Coordinates of C-alpha atoms in Angstrom, one line a residue:
Chain A
M1073 CA 0.0 0.0 -0.1
M1074 CA 2.8 2.4 0.6
P1075 CA 4.0 4.5 -2.4
A1076 CA 6.9 3.4 -4.2
W1077 CA 8.9 6.5 -3.4
Y1078 CA 8.7 5.8 0.0
Q1079 CA 9.6 2.0 -0.5
R1080 CA 12.6 3.5 -2.2
M1081 CA 14.0 5.4 1.0
N1082 CA 15.8 3.4 3.6
A1083 CA 14.8 3.8 7.4
R1084 CA 17.3 6.5 8.1
E1085 CA 15.6 8.6 5.1
R1086 CA 12.1 7.5 6.3
V1087 CA 12.9 9.0 9.9
L1088 CA 14.3 12.0 8.7
S1089 CA 11.4 12.7 6.3
W1090 CA 8.8 11.7 9.1
V1091 CA 10.7 14.1 11.2
V1092 CA 10.1 17.1 8.5
V1093 CA 6.8 15.9 7.8
G1094 CA 6.1 16.0 11.6
T1095 CA 7.9 19.5 12.1
V1096 CA 5.7 21.1 9.3
F1097 CA 2.5 19.6 10.4
V1098 CA 3.3 20.9 14.0
L1099 CA 4.3 24.5 13.1
L1100 CA 1.4 24.6 10.7
N1101 CA -1.4 23.5 13.1
L1102 CA 0.3 25.9 15.6
W1103 CA -0.1 28.5 13.4
I1104 CA -3.5 27.5 12.8
I1105 CA -4.3 27.6 16.5
S1106 CA -2.3 31.0 16.9
W1107 CA -4.7 32.7 14.4
I1108 CA -7.7 30.8 15.7
F1109 CA -6.8 32.2 19.0
G1110 CA -5.8 35.9 18.0
A1111 CA -9.1 36.2 16.0
L1112 CA -11.1 35.1 18.6
G1113 CA -9.3 37.4 21.2
A1114 CA -9.9 40.6 18.7
A1115 CA -13.4 39.4 18.2
Q1116 CA -14.4 39.2 21.5
K1117 CA -12.6 42.6 22.3
E1118 CA -14.7 43.9 19.2
V1119 CA -18.1 42.2 20.6
A1120 CA -17.2 44.1 23.9
T1121 CA -16.4 47.4 22.5
R1122 CA -19.7 47.4 20.2
R1123 CA -21.6 46.3 23.2
G1124 CA -20.7 49.2 25.6
K1125 CA -21.2 51.5 22.3
L1126 CA -24.5 50.2 22.4
T1127 CA -25.3 50.4 25.9
E1128 CA -24.2 53.9 25.6
Q1129 CA -26.5 54.6 22.6
A1130 CA -29.4 53.2 24.8
L1131 CA -28.4 55.4 27.6
Y1132 CA -28.5 58.3 24.8
M1133 CA -31.6 57.5 23.3
K1134 CA -33.2 57.1 27.1
E1135 CA -31.8 60.5 27.9
R1136 CA -32.6 62.2 24.5
D1137 CA -35.5 64.3 26.0
L1138 CA -32.7 65.8 28.6
W1139 CA -30.4 66.7 25.9
T1140 CA -33.3 68.2 23.4
K1141 CA -34.0 70.8 26.5
R1142 CA -30.2 71.3 27.1
D1143 CA -29.6 72.0 23.5
E1144 CA -33.1 74.2 23.1
W1145 CA -31.7 76.0 26.5
I1146 CA -28.2 76.7 25.1
G1147 CA -29.6 77.9 21.6
K1148 CA -31.9 80.2 23.6
H1149 CA -29.2 81.5 26.1
E1150 CA -25.8 81.4 24.4
P1151 CA -25.0 85.2 23.3
A1152 CA -24.3 86.0 20.0
L1153 CA -21.6 88.2 19.2
N1154 CA -22.7 90.9 17.2
N1155 CA -21.2 93.9 18.6
P1156 CA -17.4 94.4 18.4
A1157 CA -17.3 96.3 21.8
E1158 CA -18.3 93.2 23.8
A1159 CA -15.2 93.1 25.4
S1160 CA -15.5 96.8 26.8
A1161 CA -19.0 96.1 27.8
L1162 CA -17.8 93.0 29.9
L1163 CA -15.2 95.2 31.7
D1164 CA -18.2 97.9 32.2
Q1165 CA -20.2 95.1 34.0
L1166 CA -16.9 94.0 36.0
K1167 CA -16.1 97.5 37.2
E1168 CA -20.2 98.0 38.1
V1169 CA -20.3 94.8 40.1
A1170 CA -16.9 96.0 41.8
G1171 CA -18.0 99.2 42.5
K1172 CA -21.2 97.9 43.9
Y1173 CA -19.1 95.7 46.8
D1174 CA -16.4 98.9 46.9
I1175 CA -13.8 96.6 45.4
Q1176 CA -10.6 98.5 43.7
I1177 CA -9.9 97.7 40.1
E1178 CA -6.5 97.8 39.0
N1179 CA -5.0 97.2 35.4
P1180 CA -7.8 96.3 33.3
V1181 CA -7.1 94.9 30.0
I1182 CA -9.6 93.7 27.1
G1183 CA -9.1 91.8 24.1
S1184 CA -10.6 88.7 22.1
G1185 CA -9.9 85.1 23.0
E1186 CA -9.7 81.9 21.6
T1187 CA -12.4 80.6 19.1
T1188 CA -13.2 76.7 19.3
P1189 CA -16.3 75.1 17.5
Y1190 CA -18.3 75.8 20.5
H1191 CA -17.7 79.5 21.3
Q1192 CA -16.3 82.7 20.7
T1193 CA -14.6 84.8 23.4
V1194 CA -14.0 88.4 24.4
F1195 CA -12.4 88.5 27.6
A1196 CA -11.3 91.5 30.5
S1197 CA -8.4 90.8 32.5
I1198 CA -8.3 92.9 35.9
E1199 CA -6.6 93.1 39.4
T1200 CA -8.6 93.6 42.3
K1201 CA -7.8 94.5 46.0
S1202 CA -10.7 94.3 48.8
P1203 CA -11.4 92.2 52.0
W1204 CA -12.3 88.6 51.7
P1205 CA -16.3 89.0 52.1
P1206 CA -16.9 91.6 49.1
L1207 CA -14.8 89.6 46.9
V1208 CA -17.2 86.5 47.4
H1209 CA -19.9 88.6 46.6
F1210 CA -18.3 90.1 43.7
L1211 CA -17.5 86.5 42.2
Y1212 CA -21.1 85.4 43.1
D1213 CA -22.8 88.1 41.4
L1214 CA -20.9 87.9 38.1
Q1215 CA -21.6 84.3 37.4
R1216 CA -24.7 83.1 36.0
P1217 CA -25.5 80.0 33.6
D1218 CA -27.2 82.0 31.5
A1219 CA -24.4 84.8 31.6
F1220 CA -21.9 82.9 29.8
I1221 CA -19.4 84.1 32.2
V1222 CA -16.3 82.2 32.6
F1223 CA -13.1 82.9 35.0
E1224 CA -10.5 81.7 32.7
N1225 CA -7.9 82.4 35.2
V1226 CA -8.3 83.5 38.8
N1227 CA -5.3 83.9 41.1
L1228 CA -6.1 85.1 44.8
A1229 CA -3.8 85.6 47.6
I1230 CA -3.4 87.5 50.8
D1231 CA -1.8 90.7 50.4
G1232 CA 1.5 90.7 52.0
S1233 CA 1.2 94.3 53.0
D1234 CA -2.2 93.9 54.6
P1235 CA -3.3 90.4 55.9
T1236 CA -7.0 91.7 55.7
M1237 CA -6.9 92.5 52.3
M1238 CA -7.1 90.0 49.3
R1239 CA -5.3 90.3 46.2
G1240 CA -6.8 88.9 43.1
K1241 CA -6.1 88.8 39.2
F1242 CA -8.7 87.7 37.3
K1243 CA -9.0 86.9 33.5
V1244 CA -12.9 87.0 33.0
A1245 CA -14.3 85.9 29.5
R1246 CA -17.7 85.9 27.8
W1247 CA -18.4 83.2 25.6
F1248 CA -20.7 83.6 22.5
A1249 CA -21.9 81.2 20.2
P1250 CA -19.5 80.5 17.1
A1251 CA -20.1 82.1 13.9
Q1252 CA -21.1 78.6 12.4
K1253 CA -23.5 77.1 14.9
T1254 CA -22.1 73.5 15.8
K1255 CA -25.3 71.1 15.5
Chain B
M600 CA -26.1 -33.8 24.2
A601 CA -26.1 -30.7 26.8
Q602 CA -23.3 -28.3 25.7
P603 CA -21.2 -26.6 28.3
P604 CA -21.7 -23.0 28.3
L605 CA -19.1 -20.6 27.3
P606 CA -17.0 -18.9 30.0
S607 CA -17.6 -14.8 30.3
V608 CA -14.0 -14.8 29.2
G609 CA -11.9 -16.6 26.3
L610 CA -8.7 -18.2 27.0
R611 CA -5.6 -17.2 25.0
Y612 CA -3.2 -19.9 24.2
L613 CA 0.5 -19.1 23.8
A614 CA 2.4 -21.3 21.5
G615 CA 3.3 -23.7 23.4
R616 CA 2.0 -24.2 26.0
S617 CA 1.3 -21.6 28.5
F618 CA -2.0 -19.1 28.3
S619 CA -3.3 -16.2 29.6
I620 CA -6.7 -14.8 29.9
D621 CA -8.1 -12.8 27.2
P622 CA -11.1 -10.7 28.4
R623 CA -12.6 -10.9 24.8
T624 CA -14.6 -14.0 23.6
P625 CA -13.9 -14.5 20.0
S626 CA -17.0 -13.8 18.0
I627 CA -16.0 -15.2 14.7
F628 CA -15.2 -18.8 13.7
I629 CA -14.0 -20.1 10.7
L630 CA -14.6 -23.9 10.4
P631 CA -14.0 -26.4 7.7
T632 CA -17.3 -28.3 6.6
A633 CA -18.2 -30.5 3.7
H634 CA -18.5 -27.9 1.1
G635 CA -15.7 -25.5 2.2
W636 CA -15.8 -23.4 5.0
N637 CA -18.4 -22.4 7.7
F638 CA -18.2 -18.5 8.5
V639 CA -19.8 -18.2 12.0
R640 CA -20.2 -14.6 13.4
S641 CA -21.8 -13.4 16.4
A642 CA -24.9 -11.3 15.7
A643 CA -24.9 -9.9 19.6
P644 CA -22.3 -10.0 22.3
A645 CA -20.3 -13.4 22.2
S646 CA -21.3 -14.5 25.9
V647 CA -24.1 -16.5 25.2
P648 CA -23.8 -20.3 25.8
A649 CA -22.5 -22.9 23.2
R650 CA -25.4 -24.7 21.2
T651 CA -25.8 -26.6 18.7
A652 CA -28.4 -25.4 15.8
G653 CA -31.5 -27.2 15.5
E654 CA -32.8 -28.6 12.1
G655 CA -33.9 -25.0 11.1
G656 CA -30.2 -24.0 11.3
R657 CA -28.7 -26.4 9.1
E658 CA -30.0 -25.1 5.9
A659 CA -27.8 -22.2 5.3
A660 CA -27.8 -21.9 1.4
A661 CA -24.1 -21.2 0.0
G662 CA -23.2 -17.5 -0.4
S663 CA -26.4 -16.5 1.9
A664 CA -26.3 -15.6 5.4
Q665 CA -28.7 -17.1 8.0
Q666 CA -29.6 -15.8 11.2
N667 CA -29.4 -18.5 14.0
G668 CA -30.4 -16.9 17.4
S669 CA -27.5 -14.6 18.0
W670 CA -25.1 -16.2 15.2
N671 CA -25.0 -16.0 11.6
V672 CA -23.7 -18.7 9.5
R673 CA -22.2 -18.1 6.3
K674 CA -21.2 -21.0 3.7
L675 CA -17.8 -20.2 2.2
E676 CA -16.4 -22.2 -1.0
T677 CA -12.8 -20.9 0.0
L678 CA -11.2 -19.2 3.0
A679 CA -10.7 -16.2 0.5
E680 CA -14.3 -15.5 0.4
A681 CA -13.8 -14.8 4.4
V682 CA -11.5 -11.9 3.7
P683 CA -14.1 -9.3 2.9
L684 CA -16.5 -10.2 5.8
L685 CA -13.6 -9.7 8.2
A686 CA -12.2 -6.4 9.9
A687 CA -8.7 -5.4 11.0
T688 CA -9.9 -5.6 14.5
D689 CA -11.7 -8.9 14.4
E690 CA -11.0 -11.7 16.8
F691 CA -11.5 -14.8 15.2
V692 CA -10.7 -18.5 15.7
L693 CA -9.7 -20.6 12.5
G694 CA -10.6 -24.1 12.8
L695 CA -8.2 -26.7 10.7
P696 CA -9.6 -30.0 9.0
V697 CA -8.3 -32.9 10.4
S698 CA -6.4 -33.7 7.1
A699 CA -3.9 -30.9 7.8
V700 CA -2.7 -32.0 11.0
L701 CA -0.9 -34.9 12.9
A702 CA -3.2 -36.0 16.1
Q703 CA -1.5 -38.2 18.3
R704 CA -2.2 -39.7 21.9
F705 CA 0.7 -39.9 24.1
R706 CA 1.0 -41.3 27.4
L707 CA 4.2 -39.3 29.3
P708 CA 6.0 -40.5 32.2
S709 CA 5.4 -37.1 34.4
V710 CA 3.1 -35.4 35.8
D711 CA 4.7 -32.2 35.7
P712 CA 3.2 -29.8 32.9
A713 CA 6.0 -27.7 32.5
E714 CA 7.9 -30.9 31.0
F715 CA 5.1 -32.1 28.6
A716 CA 6.3 -29.3 25.7
E717 CA 9.7 -30.9 25.5
M718 CA 8.5 -34.5 25.7
I719 CA 5.7 -33.9 23.1
R720 CA 8.4 -32.1 20.9
I721 CA 11.0 -35.2 21.2
Q722 CA 7.9 -37.4 20.5
I723 CA 6.8 -35.4 17.5
E724 CA 10.1 -35.0 15.8
K725 CA 10.2 -38.9 16.0
L726 CA 7.0 -39.3 14.0
L727 CA 7.3 -36.3 11.4
P728 CA 10.4 -36.0 8.7
F729 CA 10.7 -32.3 9.7
S730 CA 12.7 -30.3 12.2
A731 CA 10.8 -28.9 15.2
D732 CA 11.1 -25.3 13.8
E733 CA 9.0 -26.2 10.8
V734 CA 6.5 -27.6 13.1
T735 CA 3.9 -25.8 15.4
T736 CA 2.5 -28.3 18.3
D737 CA 0.1 -27.9 21.1
F738 CA -1.3 -30.4 23.5
E739 CA -4.3 -30.9 25.8
L740 CA -4.4 -33.1 29.1
I741 CA -6.8 -36.0 28.7
E742 CA -6.0 -37.8 32.1
Q743 CA -3.3 -37.8 34.6
S744 CA -2.3 -40.4 37.3
D745 CA 0.2 -40.1 40.3
S746 CA 3.2 -40.9 37.6
E747 CA 1.9 -40.6 34.2
S748 CA -0.1 -38.3 32.0
V749 CA -2.1 -38.9 28.9
V750 CA -2.0 -35.9 26.6
S751 CA -3.3 -35.2 23.2
A752 CA -0.8 -33.8 20.7
V753 CA -1.6 -32.0 17.6
A754 CA 1.1 -31.1 14.9
I755 CA 1.0 -29.0 12.0
R756 CA 3.9 -28.2 9.5
N757 CA 4.1 -24.5 9.5
E758 CA 4.6 -24.4 5.7
Q759 CA 0.9 -26.1 5.2
L760 CA -0.3 -24.0 8.0
A761 CA 0.7 -20.8 6.0
E762 CA -0.8 -22.2 2.5
I763 CA -4.1 -23.0 4.2
A764 CA -4.3 -19.5 5.9
S765 CA -2.5 -17.7 3.1
P766 CA -6.0 -15.8 1.7
L767 CA -6.1 -14.3 5.2
L768 CA -2.6 -13.7 5.9
E769 CA -2.1 -11.9 2.7
R770 CA -4.7 -9.5 3.6
G771 CA -3.2 -9.2 7.3
Y772 CA -5.7 -11.1 8.9
I773 CA -4.2 -13.5 11.7
P774 CA -6.4 -15.6 13.5
R775 CA -6.2 -15.2 17.6
Q776 CA -6.4 -18.8 17.6
I777 CA -5.8 -21.8 15.2
T778 CA -7.2 -25.0 16.5
V779 CA -8.7 -28.4 15.1
Y780 CA -12.4 -28.1 14.4
A781 CA -12.5 -32.0 15.5
A782 CA -11.1 -30.7 18.8
Q783 CA -13.9 -28.2 19.0
R784 CA -16.6 -30.8 17.9
A785 CA -15.1 -33.0 20.4
T786 CA -15.5 -30.5 23.4
T787 CA -18.9 -29.0 22.2
H788 CA -20.3 -32.6 22.1
A789 CA -18.7 -34.7 24.1
P790 CA -16.7 -32.9 27.2
S791 CA -16.5 -36.3 29.5
G792 CA -16.1 -39.8 28.4
N793 CA -15.3 -41.2 25.1
A794 CA -16.5 -40.5 22.1
V795 CA -16.1 -41.3 18.3
L796 CA -16.9 -38.7 16.1
I797 CA -18.0 -38.8 12.4
Y798 CA -18.5 -36.1 9.8
P799 CA -17.6 -34.8 6.7
E800 CA -14.7 -32.2 5.8
G801 CA -14.4 -31.2 1.9
E802 CA -14.8 -34.6 -0.1
T803 CA -13.5 -36.7 3.0
L804 CA -15.2 -38.0 6.0
V805 CA -13.1 -37.6 9.4
Y806 CA -13.5 -40.5 11.8
A807 CA -12.1 -38.7 15.5
V808 CA -11.8 -40.6 18.5
T809 CA -12.2 -38.5 21.6
E810 CA -11.7 -39.0 25.2
N811 CA -13.2 -36.3 28.0
G812 CA -13.7 -33.8 24.9
K813 CA -9.7 -34.0 23.7
L814 CA -9.0 -35.7 20.5
S815 CA -7.0 -38.9 20.9
L816 CA -6.9 -40.3 17.2
A817 CA -8.4 -39.0 13.8
R818 CA -8.4 -40.7 10.4
V819 CA -9.5 -39.4 7.2
F820 CA -11.4 -41.5 4.5
E821 CA -11.7 -40.5 1.1
G822 CA -15.1 -40.8 -0.2
G823 CA -16.3 -42.6 2.7
N824 CA -19.5 -44.6 1.5
G825 CA -21.0 -47.3 3.4
D826 CA -19.0 -50.3 2.2
Q827 CA -15.8 -48.4 3.0
L828 CA -16.8 -47.8 6.3
Q829 CA -17.5 -51.5 6.8
I830 CA -13.7 -51.8 6.4
E831 CA -12.5 -48.9 8.1
L832 CA -14.1 -48.4 10.9
P833 CA -13.3 -51.5 12.9
Q834 CA -9.7 -51.3 11.6
L835 CA -9.6 -47.8 13.1
R836 CA -11.2 -49.1 16.2
L837 CA -8.6 -51.6 16.7
S838 CA -5.8 -49.0 16.4
A839 CA -7.4 -46.6 19.0
E840 CA -7.7 -49.9 21.3
L841 CA -4.2 -50.3 20.8
Q842 CA -3.1 -46.9 21.6
G843 CA -4.8 -47.6 24.8
I844 CA -8.1 -46.0 24.0
D845 CA -11.4 -47.5 25.5
A846 CA -13.1 -47.9 22.3
G847 CA -15.3 -50.5 23.5
S848 CA -18.9 -49.0 23.7
P849 CA -18.2 -45.0 22.7
N850 CA -20.9 -42.4 22.4
V851 CA -21.2 -42.0 18.5
L852 CA -22.1 -38.9 17.3
L853 CA -22.7 -38.4 13.6
D854 CA -22.9 -35.3 11.6
E855 CA -26.3 -34.6 10.6
T856 CA -25.3 -34.2 6.9
C857 CA -24.2 -38.1 7.3
Y858 CA -27.5 -39.0 8.7
G859 CA -28.0 -41.4 5.7
M860 CA -25.0 -43.4 7.3
R861 CA -26.6 -43.9 10.8
D862 CA -27.7 -47.6 10.4
T863 CA -24.5 -48.6 8.7
V864 CA -22.3 -46.9 11.8
Q865 CA -24.9 -48.3 14.5
G866 CA -24.3 -51.5 12.8
I867 CA -20.3 -51.4 13.0
L868 CA -20.0 -49.8 16.4
S869 CA -22.8 -51.7 18.0
S870 CA -23.5 -48.3 19.8
P871 CA -26.5 -45.8 19.6
T872 CA -25.8 -43.0 17.4
E873 CA -26.5 -39.4 18.0
I874 CA -26.8 -36.7 15.4
V875 CA -24.8 -33.6 15.8
G876 CA -25.8 -30.4 14.0
I877 CA -23.4 -27.2 13.5
E878 CA -22.1 -25.7 16.5
L879 CA -23.3 -22.3 17.6
P880 CA -20.7 -21.5 18.6
P881 CA -17.9 -24.1 19.1
A882 CA -17.3 -24.8 22.6
P883 CA -13.5 -23.0 23.6
V884 CA -10.6 -25.3 23.5
K885 CA -7.4 -25.0 24.9
L886 CA -5.5 -26.4 21.8
N887 CA -3.9 -23.7 19.8
L888 CA -1.7 -23.9 16.7
L889 CA -1.0 -20.4 16.2
P890 CA 2.8 -20.0 15.5
E891 CA 5.0 -17.6 17.5
S892 CA 6.0 -15.6 14.5
W893 CA 2.2 -15.5 13.7
R894 CA 1.4 -14.4 17.4
R895 CA 3.9 -11.8 17.4
R896 CA 3.0 -10.1 13.9
R897 CA -0.7 -10.3 15.2
L898 CA 0.2 -8.4 18.2
Q899 CA 2.0 -5.9 15.9
L900 CA -1.0 -5.5 13.6
T901 CA -3.5 -5.3 16.6
R902 CA -1.2 -2.6 18.1
Q903 CA -1.0 -0.6 15.0
A904 CA -4.7 -1.1 14.4
E905 CA -5.2 0.5 18.2
W906 CA -2.7 3.3 17.2
R907 CA -4.6 4.0 14.1
K908 CA -7.8 4.0 15.8
R909 CA -6.3 6.1 18.8
L910 CA -4.8 8.8 16.4
L911 CA -8.1 8.5 14.4
W912 CA -9.8 9.5 17.6
I913 CA -7.3 12.3 18.5
G914 CA -7.3 13.7 15.2
G915 CA -11.2 13.6 14.9
G916 CA -11.2 15.5 18.4
Y917 CA -8.6 17.8 17.3
V918 CA -10.6 18.7 14.1
G919 CA -13.7 19.0 16.2
L920 CA -11.9 21.1 18.5
V921 CA -10.8 23.4 15.5
L922 CA -14.6 23.2 13.9
L923 CA -15.7 24.4 17.5
L924 CA -13.3 27.5 17.8
L925 CA -14.2 28.6 14.0
T926 CA -17.8 28.1 14.7
Y927 CA -17.3 30.3 17.6
L928 CA -15.5 32.6 15.8
S929 CA -18.4 32.9 13.2
I930 CA -20.8 33.4 15.9
L931 CA -18.6 36.1 17.1
R932 CA -18.3 37.5 13.8
F933 CA -22.0 37.1 13.1
E934 CA -22.6 39.1 16.5
I935 CA -20.1 41.8 15.3
G936 CA -22.1 42.6 12.1
L937 CA -25.5 42.4 14.3
F938 CA -24.0 44.8 16.6
D939 CA -22.7 47.1 13.9
R940 CA -26.3 46.9 12.1
R941 CA -28.1 48.1 15.3
I942 CA -25.2 50.8 16.2
A943 CA -25.7 51.9 12.3
H944 CA -29.6 52.0 12.8
D945 CA -29.4 54.0 16.1
A946 CA -26.7 56.4 15.1
P947 CA -28.9 59.1 13.5
G948 CA -30.7 59.1 16.9
T949 CA -27.8 59.5 19.1
E950 CA -25.8 61.7 16.8
F951 CA -27.8 64.6 18.1
V952 CA -27.4 63.7 21.8
R953 CA -23.6 63.1 21.2
A954 CA -23.2 66.5 19.6
T955 CA -25.2 68.0 22.4
D956 CA -23.3 66.1 24.8
A957 CA -19.7 67.3 23.6
R958 CA -21.2 71.1 23.5
W959 CA -22.5 71.1 26.9
K960 CA -19.1 69.7 28.1
A961 CA -17.1 72.2 26.2
L962 CA -19.3 75.0 27.6
A963 CA -19.5 73.5 31.4
P964 CA -17.0 76.4 32.8
A965 CA -19.5 78.8 31.5
I966 CA -23.1 76.8 32.5
D967 CA -22.0 74.6 35.0
A968 CA -21.8 76.1 38.8
H969 CA -19.6 73.3 39.4
Y970 CA -16.9 75.0 37.8
Y971 CA -17.6 78.5 39.2
P972 CA -14.7 79.6 41.5
V973 CA -17.1 80.8 44.0
E974 CA -18.8 77.5 44.2
I975 CA -15.3 75.6 44.4
L976 CA -14.2 78.1 47.3
L977 CA -17.3 77.4 49.4
H978 CA -17.2 73.5 49.0
L979 CA -13.3 73.8 49.8
F980 CA -13.9 75.9 52.8
E981 CA -16.6 73.2 53.6
S982 CA -13.7 70.7 53.8
L983 CA -11.8 72.4 55.9
P984 CA -11.2 70.1 59.1
S985 CA -10.4 72.7 61.6
A986 CA -9.4 76.3 61.9
D987 CA -6.0 75.3 62.0
V988 CA -6.1 74.5 58.4
R989 CA -5.6 77.6 56.1
I990 CA -6.2 78.6 52.5
T991 CA -3.4 81.2 51.7
G992 CA -3.6 81.0 47.8
Y993 CA -6.1 79.9 45.1
N994 CA -5.4 79.8 41.3
Q995 CA -8.0 78.7 38.9
S996 CA -8.1 78.2 34.9
A997 CA -11.1 76.9 33.3
R998 CA -10.4 73.6 33.5
Q999 CA -7.6 73.2 36.4
I1000 CA -7.5 74.5 40.0
S1001 CA -4.8 74.6 42.7
V1002 CA -5.0 75.6 46.3
D1003 CA -2.0 76.7 48.3
G1004 CA -2.4 76.3 52.2
E1005 CA -0.8 75.6 55.6
A1006 CA -1.9 73.6 58.3
N1007 CA -0.7 73.3 62.0
T1008 CA -0.1 69.6 61.5
A1009 CA 0.4 67.4 58.4
A1010 CA -2.2 65.1 59.6
L1011 CA -4.7 67.9 59.2
V1012 CA -3.3 68.5 55.4
Y1013 CA -4.4 64.8 54.8
Q1014 CA -7.8 65.0 56.7
F1015 CA -8.4 68.0 54.4
I1016 CA -7.5 66.2 51.0
E1017 CA -9.7 63.3 52.3
K1018 CA -12.5 65.5 52.7
V1019 CA -11.9 67.3 49.5
K1020 CA -12.1 64.1 47.3
K1021 CA -15.3 63.1 49.5
N1022 CA -17.1 66.1 48.6
P1023 CA -19.8 65.3 46.2
D1024 CA -19.7 69.2 44.9
L1025 CA -16.3 68.9 43.9
R1026 CA -16.7 65.7 42.0
A1027 CA -16.2 67.5 38.8
F1028 CA -12.6 67.7 39.3
Q1029 CA -9.8 64.8 40.4
F1030 CA -7.8 66.0 43.1
D1031 CA -3.9 65.2 44.0
M1032 CA -1.6 66.4 46.5
A1033 CA 1.9 66.1 46.7
A1034 CA 3.5 65.5 50.3
P1035 CA 3.3 68.6 52.4
R1036 CA 6.5 70.4 53.0
I1037 CA 7.0 70.7 56.9
L1038 CA 7.8 73.9 58.1
P1039 CA 10.7 74.7 60.8
N1040 CA 7.4 75.6 63.0
D1041 CA 6.4 72.0 62.4
H1042 CA 3.4 73.5 60.4
A1043 CA 2.9 71.8 57.0
Q1044 CA 2.4 73.7 53.6
F1045 CA 0.7 72.0 51.1
R1046 CA -0.4 72.3 47.2
L1047 CA -3.5 70.7 46.4
E1048 CA -4.4 70.2 42.6
G1049 CA -7.5 69.6 40.8
K1050 CA -8.1 68.7 37.3
A1051 CA -11.5 68.6 35.4
K1052 CA -12.6 64.9 34.8

């Protein structure tokens, strides 16, 4: 039943041929098994990723009403940058609130800030000197969700020459809707 | 005649003269008959009692299988016809015709079975013009006294055995046991006492004298008609008596195919004659004429077959496992496809939510009070464990804060950071703090940093 080419081999050649065939067989199968387990691992990861994404999607779908309301709220309250003097108006607003609480403003600077897909910015930088309680009121009065005012930089420290006074450096920005509204 | 039941295990006889128990009872017997050979195969587990077929079981037509109880009987003209009926793993017994063997009764001056083999070999060498290497012999103990033993010895020339079994050997089928059919019949029909068995094998008629189910003397008649019996049977009876066999009133067993000779035989032997049929299956006998070299080859072939079977199972299991893994992979791929379709289906609905969520997070420093300095300062002050911890500096950018302070002890600093981390209103930030610096007055100076999550 053995093929003629096999019968022509001597014992040593047969052993060697079996060693070669066995090695190739083992390597081939190792490669197959390795490939299968690799593919299984990758597939399991993909399944887990997609399952997570579906869960996230389900959560989003469930909260769709909330996000619709939030979108509407932003659309309604986010100010539009129509006036080039908005930075100056912001500084005026700061001065007004500071004046209300007898807070001394020093070194005011105004300018335009960064523009992102979500907002355009104008800012006003000021330095203040005041006791702590009026400063708290100042901070409280300035920021409201519908005012779109952001403290981009705050630095508060006790005045070295007068421990009852606080020194503040603020970069206050007002965020406006971007020129091309992101949906 | 009552048949002895088969034992639940078979006996494996090794060429000469020792035996071991084989847990498998043979399920196939190939036996010589008048027409050629009978192929007797168990149709059920082989632990059924030995028995003789009734009248209905004797009519197996040539080339056709007959179901008789749990044994099939197939008539074969030549032994070559048995080849397609066998499988590599079949355990089968080959019964030899009497014409192929030399059966001889010996009276040995020993009761030690260990000495029998050598004694018989010497006796057989005297009888046959062949060397011991060319002959396979075996024996069965007929009776034993205090000083001597009577044995039935059977021998066959290896060359003749190879010639008879050549159709099987050429295909690698080696019997588990090679015995003499006459011995099988004797053990089946006359396990005790003396008997004369007359039955046809090929074109000859076998006349076998048995003692306690062992073959003592056998002769073959060519043709075997009534007239010849009249001449031969008395002579053979005389030969038996000369060998010391009590042939006075034997139990005469006549094969059913020789029914026509019944009256003649009864007349010659002056004994009642019993008709016997084919054995289904024959009772097991100890006699085994399997040459040692065949036994080794058979063992080798059996091992090869077992290894082939094991490798087949292992290979099958491996392929099954690989297929299982591939099926699992296909299921995962299908699941991924299913998820992709659902994600794609729901994507338009969630796209708006995602965009709004991103926008909301981007605008959080303006619209979420958790990012307002006044709120953060309030919650930081709420987290102070005591008046011994003081905030001395505060810095904030849109998404990051840092708090400088001093406490009377380092422990107070750690209490402060723990409270800050646990404050639910500061959860928008992730706080971290380097080890506080211990001042000369043992106060601890610290810097707490928080990043928007």
